[in-house]
Short mmCIF file of C-alpha atoms in Angstrom, two decimals:
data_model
loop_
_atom_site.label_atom_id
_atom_site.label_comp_id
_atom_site.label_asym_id
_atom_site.label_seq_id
_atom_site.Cartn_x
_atom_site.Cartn_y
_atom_site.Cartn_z
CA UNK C 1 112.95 110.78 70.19
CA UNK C 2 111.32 114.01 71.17
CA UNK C 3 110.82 115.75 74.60
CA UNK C 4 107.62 117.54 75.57
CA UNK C 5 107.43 119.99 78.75
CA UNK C 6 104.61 122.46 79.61
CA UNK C 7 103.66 124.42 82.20
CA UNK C 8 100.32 124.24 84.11
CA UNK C 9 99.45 127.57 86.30
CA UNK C 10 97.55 127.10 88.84
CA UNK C 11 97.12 123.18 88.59
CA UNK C 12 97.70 121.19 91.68
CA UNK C 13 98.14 117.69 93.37
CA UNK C 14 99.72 116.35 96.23
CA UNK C 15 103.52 115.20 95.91
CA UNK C 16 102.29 111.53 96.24
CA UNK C 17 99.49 111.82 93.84
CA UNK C 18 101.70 113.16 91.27
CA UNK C 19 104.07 110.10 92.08
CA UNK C 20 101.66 107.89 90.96
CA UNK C 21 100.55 109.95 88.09
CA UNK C 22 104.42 109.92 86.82
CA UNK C 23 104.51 106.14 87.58
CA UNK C 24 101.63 105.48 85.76
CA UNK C 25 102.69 107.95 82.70
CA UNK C 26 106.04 106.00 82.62
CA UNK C 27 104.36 102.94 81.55
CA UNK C 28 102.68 104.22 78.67
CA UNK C 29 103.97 102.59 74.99
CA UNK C 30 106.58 105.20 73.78
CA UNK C 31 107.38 106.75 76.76
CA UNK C 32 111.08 106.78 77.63
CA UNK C 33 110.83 109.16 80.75
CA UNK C 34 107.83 111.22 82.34
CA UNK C 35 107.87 113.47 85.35
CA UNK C 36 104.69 115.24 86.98
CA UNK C 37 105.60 117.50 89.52
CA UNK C 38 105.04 120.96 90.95
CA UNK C 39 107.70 123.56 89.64
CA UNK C 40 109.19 123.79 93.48
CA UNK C 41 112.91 124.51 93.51
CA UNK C 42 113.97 121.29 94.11
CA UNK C 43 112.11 119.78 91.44
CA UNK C 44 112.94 122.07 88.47
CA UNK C 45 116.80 120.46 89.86
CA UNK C 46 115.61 117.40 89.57
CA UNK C 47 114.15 117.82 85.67
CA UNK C 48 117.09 119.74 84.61
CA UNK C 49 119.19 116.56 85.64
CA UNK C 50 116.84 114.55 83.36
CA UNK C 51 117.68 116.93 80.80
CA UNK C 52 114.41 118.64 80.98
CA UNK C 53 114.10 122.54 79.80
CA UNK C 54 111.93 123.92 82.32
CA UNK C 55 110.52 127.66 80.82
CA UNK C 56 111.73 129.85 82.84
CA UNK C 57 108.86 131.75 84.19
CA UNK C 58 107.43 128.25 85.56
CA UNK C 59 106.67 129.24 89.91
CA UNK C 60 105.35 126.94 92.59
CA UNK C 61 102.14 127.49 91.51
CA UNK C 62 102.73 125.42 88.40
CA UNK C 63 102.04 122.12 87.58
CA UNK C 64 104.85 121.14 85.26
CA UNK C 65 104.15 117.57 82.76
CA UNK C 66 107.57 116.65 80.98
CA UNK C 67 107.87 113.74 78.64
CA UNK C 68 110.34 112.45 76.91
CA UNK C 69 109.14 110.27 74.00
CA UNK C 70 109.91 107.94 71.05
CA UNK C 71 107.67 109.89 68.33
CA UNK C 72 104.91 112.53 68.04
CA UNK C 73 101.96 109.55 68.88
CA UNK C 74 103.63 108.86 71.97
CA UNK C 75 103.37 112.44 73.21
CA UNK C 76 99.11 111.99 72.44
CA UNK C 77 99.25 108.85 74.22
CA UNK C 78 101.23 109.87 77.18
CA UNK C 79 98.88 113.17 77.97
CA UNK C 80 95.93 111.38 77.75
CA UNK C 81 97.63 109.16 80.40
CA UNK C 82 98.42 112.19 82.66
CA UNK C 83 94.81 113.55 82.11
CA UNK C 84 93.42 110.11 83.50
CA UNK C 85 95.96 109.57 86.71
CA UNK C 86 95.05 113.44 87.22
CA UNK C 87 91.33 112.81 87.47
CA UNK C 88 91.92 109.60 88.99
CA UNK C 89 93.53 111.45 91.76
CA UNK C 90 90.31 113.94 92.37
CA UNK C 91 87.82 111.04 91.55
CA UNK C 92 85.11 110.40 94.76
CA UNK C 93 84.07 107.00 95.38
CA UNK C 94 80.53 106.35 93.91
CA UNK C 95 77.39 105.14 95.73
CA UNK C 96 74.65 107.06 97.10
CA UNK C 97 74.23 109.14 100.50
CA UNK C 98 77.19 111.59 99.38
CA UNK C 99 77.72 114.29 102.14
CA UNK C 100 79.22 117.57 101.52
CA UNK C 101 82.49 117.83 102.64
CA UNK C 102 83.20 120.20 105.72
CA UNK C 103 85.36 123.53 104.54
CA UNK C 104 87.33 123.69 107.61
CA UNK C 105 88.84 121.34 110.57
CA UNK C 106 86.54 123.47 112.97
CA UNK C 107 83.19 122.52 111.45
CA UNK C 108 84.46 118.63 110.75
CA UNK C 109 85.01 118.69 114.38
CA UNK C 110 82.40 119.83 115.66
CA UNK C 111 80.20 116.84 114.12
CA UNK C 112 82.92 114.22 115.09
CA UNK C 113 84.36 115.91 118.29
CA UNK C 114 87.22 114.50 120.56
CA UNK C 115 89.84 111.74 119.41
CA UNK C 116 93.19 112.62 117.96
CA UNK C 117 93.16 114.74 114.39
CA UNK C 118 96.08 114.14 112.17
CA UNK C 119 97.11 117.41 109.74
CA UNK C 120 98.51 116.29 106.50
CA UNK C 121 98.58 120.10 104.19
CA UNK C 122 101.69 122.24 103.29
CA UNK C 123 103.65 123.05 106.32
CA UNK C 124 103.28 126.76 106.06
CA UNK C 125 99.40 126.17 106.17
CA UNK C 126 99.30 123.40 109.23
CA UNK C 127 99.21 126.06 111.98
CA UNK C 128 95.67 126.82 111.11
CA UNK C 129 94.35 123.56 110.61
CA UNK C 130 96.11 122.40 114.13
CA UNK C 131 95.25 125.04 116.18
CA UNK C 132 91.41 124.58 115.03
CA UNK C 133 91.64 121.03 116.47
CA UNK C 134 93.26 122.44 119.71
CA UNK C 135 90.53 125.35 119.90
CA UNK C 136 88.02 121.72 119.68
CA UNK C 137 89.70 119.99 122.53
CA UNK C 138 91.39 117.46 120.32
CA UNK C 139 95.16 116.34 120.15
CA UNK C 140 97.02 116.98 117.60
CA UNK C 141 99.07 114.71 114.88
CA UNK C 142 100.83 117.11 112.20
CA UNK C 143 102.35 114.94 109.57
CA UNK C 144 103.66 117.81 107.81
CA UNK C 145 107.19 118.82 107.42
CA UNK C 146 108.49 122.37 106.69
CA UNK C 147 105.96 123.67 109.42
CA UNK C 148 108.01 126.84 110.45
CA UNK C 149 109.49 126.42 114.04
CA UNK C 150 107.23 129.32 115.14
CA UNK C 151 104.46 127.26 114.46
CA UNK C 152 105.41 124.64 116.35
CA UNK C 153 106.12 126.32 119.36
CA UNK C 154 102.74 128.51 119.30
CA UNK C 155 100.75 125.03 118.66
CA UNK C 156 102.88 123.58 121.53
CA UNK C 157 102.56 126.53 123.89
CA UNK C 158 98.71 126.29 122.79
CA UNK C 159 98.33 122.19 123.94
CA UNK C 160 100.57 122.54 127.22
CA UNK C 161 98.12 125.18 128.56
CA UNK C 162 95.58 123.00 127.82
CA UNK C 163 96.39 119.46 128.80
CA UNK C 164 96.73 118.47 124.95
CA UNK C 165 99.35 116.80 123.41
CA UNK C 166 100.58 117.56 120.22
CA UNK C 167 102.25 115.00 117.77
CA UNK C 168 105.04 116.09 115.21
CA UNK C 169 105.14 118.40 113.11
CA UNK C 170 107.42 116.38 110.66
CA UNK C 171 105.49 113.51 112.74
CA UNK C 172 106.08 110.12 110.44
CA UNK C 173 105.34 107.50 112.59
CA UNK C 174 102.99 107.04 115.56
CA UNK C 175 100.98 104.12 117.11
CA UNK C 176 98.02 105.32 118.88
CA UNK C 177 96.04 102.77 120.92
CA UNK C 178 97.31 100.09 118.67
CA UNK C 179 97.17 101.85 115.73
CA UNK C 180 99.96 102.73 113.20
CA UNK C 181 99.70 106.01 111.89
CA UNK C 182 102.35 107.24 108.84
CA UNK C 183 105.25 105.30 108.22
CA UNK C 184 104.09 102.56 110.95
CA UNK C 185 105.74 99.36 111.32
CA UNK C 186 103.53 96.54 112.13
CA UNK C 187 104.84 95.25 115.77
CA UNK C 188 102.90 93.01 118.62
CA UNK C 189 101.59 94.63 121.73
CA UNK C 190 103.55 94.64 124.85
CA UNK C 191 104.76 96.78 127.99
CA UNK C 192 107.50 99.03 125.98
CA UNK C 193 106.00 102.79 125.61
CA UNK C 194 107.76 105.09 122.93
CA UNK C 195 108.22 108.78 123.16
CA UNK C 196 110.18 109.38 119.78
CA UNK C 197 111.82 112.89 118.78
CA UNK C 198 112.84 110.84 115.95
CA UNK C 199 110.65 109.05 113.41
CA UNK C 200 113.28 106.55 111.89
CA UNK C 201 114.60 106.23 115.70
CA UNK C 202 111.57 104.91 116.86
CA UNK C 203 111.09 102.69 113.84
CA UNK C 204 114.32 101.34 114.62
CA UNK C 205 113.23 100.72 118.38
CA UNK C 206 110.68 98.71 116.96
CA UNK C 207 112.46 96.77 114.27
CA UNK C 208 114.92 95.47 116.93
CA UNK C 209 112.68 94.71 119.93
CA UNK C 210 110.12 93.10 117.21
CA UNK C 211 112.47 90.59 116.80
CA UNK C 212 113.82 89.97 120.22
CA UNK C 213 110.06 89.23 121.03
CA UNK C 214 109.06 92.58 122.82
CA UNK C 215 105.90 94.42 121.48
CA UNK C 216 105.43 98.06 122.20
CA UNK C 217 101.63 99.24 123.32
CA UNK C 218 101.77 102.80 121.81
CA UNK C 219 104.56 105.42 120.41
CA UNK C 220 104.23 109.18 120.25
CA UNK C 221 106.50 110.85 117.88
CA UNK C 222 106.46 114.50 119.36
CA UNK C 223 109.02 116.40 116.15
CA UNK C 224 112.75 115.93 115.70
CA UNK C 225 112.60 119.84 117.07
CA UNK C 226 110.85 119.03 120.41
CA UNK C 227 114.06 118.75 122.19
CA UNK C 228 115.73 121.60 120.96
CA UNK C 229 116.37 124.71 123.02
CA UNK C 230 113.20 126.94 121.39
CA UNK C 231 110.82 124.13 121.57
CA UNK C 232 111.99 123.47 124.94
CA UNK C 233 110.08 119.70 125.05
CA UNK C 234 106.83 120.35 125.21
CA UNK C 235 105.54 117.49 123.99
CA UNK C 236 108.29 115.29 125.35
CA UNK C 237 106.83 115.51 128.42
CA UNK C 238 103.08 115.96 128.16
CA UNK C 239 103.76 111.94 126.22
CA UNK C 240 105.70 110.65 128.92
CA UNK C 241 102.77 111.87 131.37
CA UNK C 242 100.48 110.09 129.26
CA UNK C 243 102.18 106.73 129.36
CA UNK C 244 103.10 107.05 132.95
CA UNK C 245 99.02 107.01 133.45
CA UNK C 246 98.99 104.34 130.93
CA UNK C 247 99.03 100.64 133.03
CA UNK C 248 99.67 98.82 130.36
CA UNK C 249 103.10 100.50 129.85
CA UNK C 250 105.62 98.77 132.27
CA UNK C 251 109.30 100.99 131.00
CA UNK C 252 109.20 104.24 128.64
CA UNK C 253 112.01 104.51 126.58
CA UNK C 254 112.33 108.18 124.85
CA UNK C 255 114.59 107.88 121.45
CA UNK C 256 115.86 111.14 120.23
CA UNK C 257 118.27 113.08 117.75
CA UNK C 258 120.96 114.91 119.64
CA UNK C 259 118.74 117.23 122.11
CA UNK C 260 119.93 120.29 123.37
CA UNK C 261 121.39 119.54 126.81
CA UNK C 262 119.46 121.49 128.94
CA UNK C 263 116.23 120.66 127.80
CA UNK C 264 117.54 116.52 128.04
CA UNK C 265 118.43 117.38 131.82
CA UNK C 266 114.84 119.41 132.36
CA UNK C 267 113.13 115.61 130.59
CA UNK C 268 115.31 113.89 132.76
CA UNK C 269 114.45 115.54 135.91
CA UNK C 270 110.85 115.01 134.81
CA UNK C 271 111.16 111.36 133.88
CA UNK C 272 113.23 110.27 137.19
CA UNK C 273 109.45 111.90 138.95
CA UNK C 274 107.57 109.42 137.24
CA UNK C 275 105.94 106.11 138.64
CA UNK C 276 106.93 104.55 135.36
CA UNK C 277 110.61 103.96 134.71
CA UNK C 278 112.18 105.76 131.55
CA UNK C 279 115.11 104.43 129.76
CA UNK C 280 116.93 107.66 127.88
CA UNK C 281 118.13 106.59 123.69
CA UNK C 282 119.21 110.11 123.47
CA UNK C 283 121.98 110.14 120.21
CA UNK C 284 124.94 112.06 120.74
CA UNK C 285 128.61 111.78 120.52
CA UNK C 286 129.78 109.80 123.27
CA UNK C 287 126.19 107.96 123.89
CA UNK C 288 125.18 105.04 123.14
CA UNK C 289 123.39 103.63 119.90
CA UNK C 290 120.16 102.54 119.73
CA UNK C 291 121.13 98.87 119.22
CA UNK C 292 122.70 99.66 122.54
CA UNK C 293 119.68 101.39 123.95
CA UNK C 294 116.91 98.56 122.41
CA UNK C 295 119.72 96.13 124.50
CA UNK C 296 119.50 97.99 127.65
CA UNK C 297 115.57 98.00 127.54
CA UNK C 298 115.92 93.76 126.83
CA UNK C 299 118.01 92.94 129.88
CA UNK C 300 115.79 95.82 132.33
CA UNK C 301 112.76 93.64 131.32
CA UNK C 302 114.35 90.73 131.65
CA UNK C 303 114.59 89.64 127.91
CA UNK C 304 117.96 87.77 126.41
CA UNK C 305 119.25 89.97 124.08
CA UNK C 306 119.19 88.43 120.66
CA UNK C 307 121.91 88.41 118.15
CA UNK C 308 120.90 90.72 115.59
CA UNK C 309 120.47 89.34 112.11
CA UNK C 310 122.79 90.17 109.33
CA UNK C 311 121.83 88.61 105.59
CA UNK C 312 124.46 88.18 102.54
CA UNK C 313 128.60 89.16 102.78
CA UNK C 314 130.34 91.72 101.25
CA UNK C 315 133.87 91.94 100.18
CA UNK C 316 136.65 94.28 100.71
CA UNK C 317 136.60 97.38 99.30
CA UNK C 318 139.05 98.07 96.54
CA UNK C 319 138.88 101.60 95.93
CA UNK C 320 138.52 104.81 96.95
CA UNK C 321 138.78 106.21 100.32
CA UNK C 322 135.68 107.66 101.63
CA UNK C 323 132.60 106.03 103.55
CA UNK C 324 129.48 107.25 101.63
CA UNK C 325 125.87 107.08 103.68
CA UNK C 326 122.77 107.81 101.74
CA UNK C 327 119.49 107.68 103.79
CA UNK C 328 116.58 108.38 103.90
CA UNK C 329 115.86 108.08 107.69
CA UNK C 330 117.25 111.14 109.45
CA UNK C 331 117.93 109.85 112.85
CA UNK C 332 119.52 106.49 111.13
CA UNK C 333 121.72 108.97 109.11
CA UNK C 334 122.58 110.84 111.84
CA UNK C 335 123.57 107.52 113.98
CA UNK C 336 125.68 106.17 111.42
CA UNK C 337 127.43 109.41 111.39
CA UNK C 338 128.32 109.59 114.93
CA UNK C 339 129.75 106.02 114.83
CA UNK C 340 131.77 106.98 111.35
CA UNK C 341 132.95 110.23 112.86
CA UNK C 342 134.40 108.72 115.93
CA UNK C 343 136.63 106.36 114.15
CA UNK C 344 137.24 108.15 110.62
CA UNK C 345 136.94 111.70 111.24
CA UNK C 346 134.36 114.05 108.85
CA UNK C 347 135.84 114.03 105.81
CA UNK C 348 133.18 111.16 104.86
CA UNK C 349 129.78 112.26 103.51
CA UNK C 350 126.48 111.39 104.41
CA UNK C 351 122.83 112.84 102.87
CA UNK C 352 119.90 112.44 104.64
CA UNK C 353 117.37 112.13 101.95
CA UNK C 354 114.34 112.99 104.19
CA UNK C 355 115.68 116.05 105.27
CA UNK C 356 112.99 118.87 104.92
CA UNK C 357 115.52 119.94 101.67
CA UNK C 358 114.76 117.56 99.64
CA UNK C 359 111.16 116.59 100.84
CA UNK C 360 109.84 120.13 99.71
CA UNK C 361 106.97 119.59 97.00
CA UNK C 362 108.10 115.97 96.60
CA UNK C 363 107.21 112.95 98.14
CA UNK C 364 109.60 111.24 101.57
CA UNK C 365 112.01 109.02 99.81
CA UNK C 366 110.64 106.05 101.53
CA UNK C 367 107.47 106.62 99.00
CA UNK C 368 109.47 108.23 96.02
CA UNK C 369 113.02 106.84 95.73
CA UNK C 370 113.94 108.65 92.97
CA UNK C 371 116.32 111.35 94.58
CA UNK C 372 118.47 108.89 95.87
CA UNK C 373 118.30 106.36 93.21
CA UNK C 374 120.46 109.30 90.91
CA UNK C 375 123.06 110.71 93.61
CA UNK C 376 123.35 106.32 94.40
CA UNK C 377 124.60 106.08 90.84
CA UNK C 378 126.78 109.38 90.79
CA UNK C 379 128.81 108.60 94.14
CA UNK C 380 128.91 104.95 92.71
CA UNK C 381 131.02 106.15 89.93
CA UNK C 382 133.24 108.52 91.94
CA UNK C 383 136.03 106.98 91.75
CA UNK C 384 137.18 108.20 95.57
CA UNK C 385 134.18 106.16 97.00
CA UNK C 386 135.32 102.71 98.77
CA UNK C 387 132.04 102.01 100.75
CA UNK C 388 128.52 102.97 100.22
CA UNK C 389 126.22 102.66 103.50
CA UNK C 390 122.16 102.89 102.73
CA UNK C 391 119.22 102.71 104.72
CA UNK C 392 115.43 100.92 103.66
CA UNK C 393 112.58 101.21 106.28
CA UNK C 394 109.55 98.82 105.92
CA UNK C 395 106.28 99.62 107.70
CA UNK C 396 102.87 100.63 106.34
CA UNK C 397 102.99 104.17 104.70
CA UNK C 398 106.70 102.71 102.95
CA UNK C 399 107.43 101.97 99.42
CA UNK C 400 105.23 98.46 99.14
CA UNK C 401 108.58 97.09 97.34
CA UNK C 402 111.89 99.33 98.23
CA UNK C 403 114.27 96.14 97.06
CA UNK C 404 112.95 95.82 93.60
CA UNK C 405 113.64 99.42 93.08
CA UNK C 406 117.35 99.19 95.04
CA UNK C 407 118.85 96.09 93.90
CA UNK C 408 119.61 97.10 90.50
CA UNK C 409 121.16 100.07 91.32
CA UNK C 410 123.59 98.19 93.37
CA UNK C 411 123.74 95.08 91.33
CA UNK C 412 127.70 94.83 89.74
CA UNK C 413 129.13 98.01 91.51
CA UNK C 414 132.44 97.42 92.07
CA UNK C 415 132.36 98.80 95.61
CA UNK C 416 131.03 97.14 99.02
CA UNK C 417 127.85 97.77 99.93
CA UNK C 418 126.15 97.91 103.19
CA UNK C 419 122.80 98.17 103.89
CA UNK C 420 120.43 98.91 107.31
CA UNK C 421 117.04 97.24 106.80
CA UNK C 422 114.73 98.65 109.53
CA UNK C 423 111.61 96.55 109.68
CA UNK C 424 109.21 93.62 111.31
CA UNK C 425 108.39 90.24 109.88
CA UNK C 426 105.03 91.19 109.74
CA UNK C 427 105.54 94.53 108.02
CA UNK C 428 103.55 94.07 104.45
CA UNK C 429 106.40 94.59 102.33
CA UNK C 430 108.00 90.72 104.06
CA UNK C 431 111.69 91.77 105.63
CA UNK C 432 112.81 88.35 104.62
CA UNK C 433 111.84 88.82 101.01
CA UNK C 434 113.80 91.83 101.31
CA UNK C 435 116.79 91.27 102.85
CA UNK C 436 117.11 88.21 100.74
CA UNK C 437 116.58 90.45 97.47
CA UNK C 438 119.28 93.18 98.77
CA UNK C 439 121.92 90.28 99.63
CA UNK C 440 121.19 88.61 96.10
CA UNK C 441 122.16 91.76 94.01
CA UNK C 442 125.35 92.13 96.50
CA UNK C 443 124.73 93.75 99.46
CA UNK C 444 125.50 93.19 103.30
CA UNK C 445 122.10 94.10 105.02
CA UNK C 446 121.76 94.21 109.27
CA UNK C 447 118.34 94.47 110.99
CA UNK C 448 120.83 96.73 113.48
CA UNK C 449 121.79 100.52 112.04
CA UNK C 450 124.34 100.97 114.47
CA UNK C 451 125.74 97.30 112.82
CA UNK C 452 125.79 98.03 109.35
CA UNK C 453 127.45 101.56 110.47
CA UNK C 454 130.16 99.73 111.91
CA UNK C 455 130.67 97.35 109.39
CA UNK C 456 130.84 99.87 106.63
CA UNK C 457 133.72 101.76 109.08
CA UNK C 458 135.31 98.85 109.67
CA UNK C 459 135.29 97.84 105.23
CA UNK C 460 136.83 101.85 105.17
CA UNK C 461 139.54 100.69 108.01
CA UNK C 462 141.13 98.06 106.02
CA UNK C 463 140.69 100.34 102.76
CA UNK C 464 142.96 102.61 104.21
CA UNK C 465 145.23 100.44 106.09
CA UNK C 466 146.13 98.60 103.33
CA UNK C 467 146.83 102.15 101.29
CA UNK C 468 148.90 103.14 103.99
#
């Protein structure tokens, strides 16, 4: 065996380019491990956990290709393999009437003017690229994450003086006139209008009034930061004046993080002016979940509320003290929190995978898994752990097949595990098929967040009651 690491300057790819270029490496005859990445911070962590020696003088700017191999042929084989996924990655499609490509959002605009643009660079570079499609008269989608907040409030100050609306930045999931943009679960239309401050929140909205036979007509994720105190929810309610003009929409519901409380009373005062009723999902201690909230919305229309599904058992926990939550969704990490603080206290940890910390230079965990796949098997093994609670989201833009990847990490552990499985039936990855695989290899899995967080509580309870 023999490892292999060099450094690249100047080289680059997309996080999720390089993803598949290390997925495709790893299948290459010989190869025992193989990472393509760009030498960010958090990725020279992640090889020196592999056991990777990184030269030091490697910067962001580097494209870094470490293998680890059986023998010297290997190594040929496995960088021709990188070569090809790299060109693959930069490769046009072929056939005739090839067009240059525009430089610059501005000029691309002005031959396709109007409709929504969606920005999709490095955060530090989307304020350009957004405020050229605000300068054109369009509305904004920014998909990127680690956007600095002064950014987002000069965009946002930009659109309000204008009548524009902008979505994001962090902005993972939006459905726009039917439409699923980013992580997007596939959901029928109906009266229910989403303004989301909260990307896995409003997936989770979706998920649960999917099922009890309520389809949503559009929802405009506006930036977990909207709400807060700088941002001052800008966006918040230039959506919510959208929808109220939309006639389609019969109730708005607006699904947040914890907002700053001034700026929730300012939306409120707005919303209560509106022809269109709002129901508030605002998380906070002392507020209710948003299997509480998706309830609420049920019985205003007039639906039964469902019970919410819950697939395969787990057993007591026989170890261990402390609740561990490892997500990837940050607003289903931080509900799961609330609801383990108020009965256990904070001496329980939870890691919000998708946190702009571990997203920098790499793909979201729901594409790339790998982050949480190697802290799952550390807390695993700590022996203090009783109860591990994870999180998969389904939806276009997802891992096509998060189970497959999941169920053998959690296959045999000797601790309970619970897991929240936030999707549709018609979601391509098949939440049956899912839920079904997650049970088989051992875990408890609830359509509801807010259910699997109480469960796993409740597993900790009678851990520590019986210790007691």
């Amino acid at each position: 065996m023999r490892t292999h690491v060099e450094l690249r300057p100047g080289a680059y790819a997309d996080s999720v380019a390089l993803l598949q270029v290390s997925r495709s490496v790893q299948q290459v005859e010989g190869v025992l491990a193989a990472q393509v990445a760009m030498a960010t911070a958090l990725n020279l962590e992640v090889l020196a956990g592999m056991g990777f020696d990184v030269p030091a003088e490697a910067t962001t700017n580097d494209l870094v290709v470490a293998l680890r191999v059986a023998d010297d042929a290997a190594v040929e084989r496995a960088l021709a393999a990188v070569a090809e996924a790299l060109a693959a990655t930069s490769r046009r499609p072929t056939g005739g009437g090839e067009v240059a490509p525009h430089r610059t959002t501005a000029t691309a605009l002005r031959d396709a003017p109007g409709g929504l643009v969606l920005v999709s660079v490095a955060g530090q570079h989307a304020l350009v690229e957004a405020m050229d499609a605000l300068d054109a008269g369009s509305d904004v989608m920014v998909f990127s994450d680690n956007v600095p907040l002064e950014h987002e409030i000069a965009l946002k100050r930009t659109a309000a003086e204008r009548g524009l609306l902008v979505l994001g930045p962090d902005c993972g999931t939006a459905v726009v006139d039917g439409v699923g943009l980013g992580f997007a679960n596939v959901v029928r239309p109906g009266p229910v209008g989403l303004v989301a401050a909260s990307g896995t929140g409003c997936q989770q909205l979706l998920a649960l009034l999917d099922h009890a036979g309520v389809g949503v007509s559009s929802a405009l994720g506006v930036g977990g930061r909207d709400l807060s105190t700088e941002v001052g929810g800008r966006s918040t309610t230039e959506a919510l004046r959208r929808l109220d003009l939309d006639p389609s929409v019969e109730l708005v519901v607006l699904v947040s993080k914890p907002p700053a409380p001034e700026v929730a009373a300012t939306v409120q005062e707005y919303a209560d002016r509106l022809g269109t009723p709002v129901e508030l999902a605002l998380l906070g201690a002392g507020r209710p979940d948003l299997t509480a909230a998706a309830e609420a919305v049920l019985r205003r229309l007039g639906h039964a509320v469902p019970t919410w599904p819950v697939t395969g058992s787990t057993g007591p926990a026989t170890r261990g003290r402390r609740l561990h939550g490892l997500f990837v969704g940050g607003t289903l990490c931080q509900e799961a929190r609330l609801i383990a603080e108020e009965r256990l206290g904070t001496d329980h940890p939870f890691t919000d995978f998708g946190d702009d910390a571990y997203t920098a230079g790499r793909a979201h965990p729901m594409i790339d898994p790998t982050l949480r796949l190697e802290h799952l098997a550390r807390v695993a093994a700590d022996p203090d752990t009783a109860v591990l609670l994870l999180d998969v989201v389904l939806g276009h833009g997802a891992e096509p097949d998060p189970a497959a990847l999941l169920a053998p990490a959690i296959t045999g552990l000797d601790v309970p595990v619970v897991v929240s499985l936030v999707g549709t039936a018609a979601d391509p990855q098949d939440l049956a098929r899912q839920a079904d695989a997650l049970a088989g290899a051992g875990a408890e899995v609830h359509l509801s967040n807010a259910g699997a967080a109480r469960r796993a509580v409740a597993l900790v309870e009678q851990r520590l009651e019986a210790l007691s």
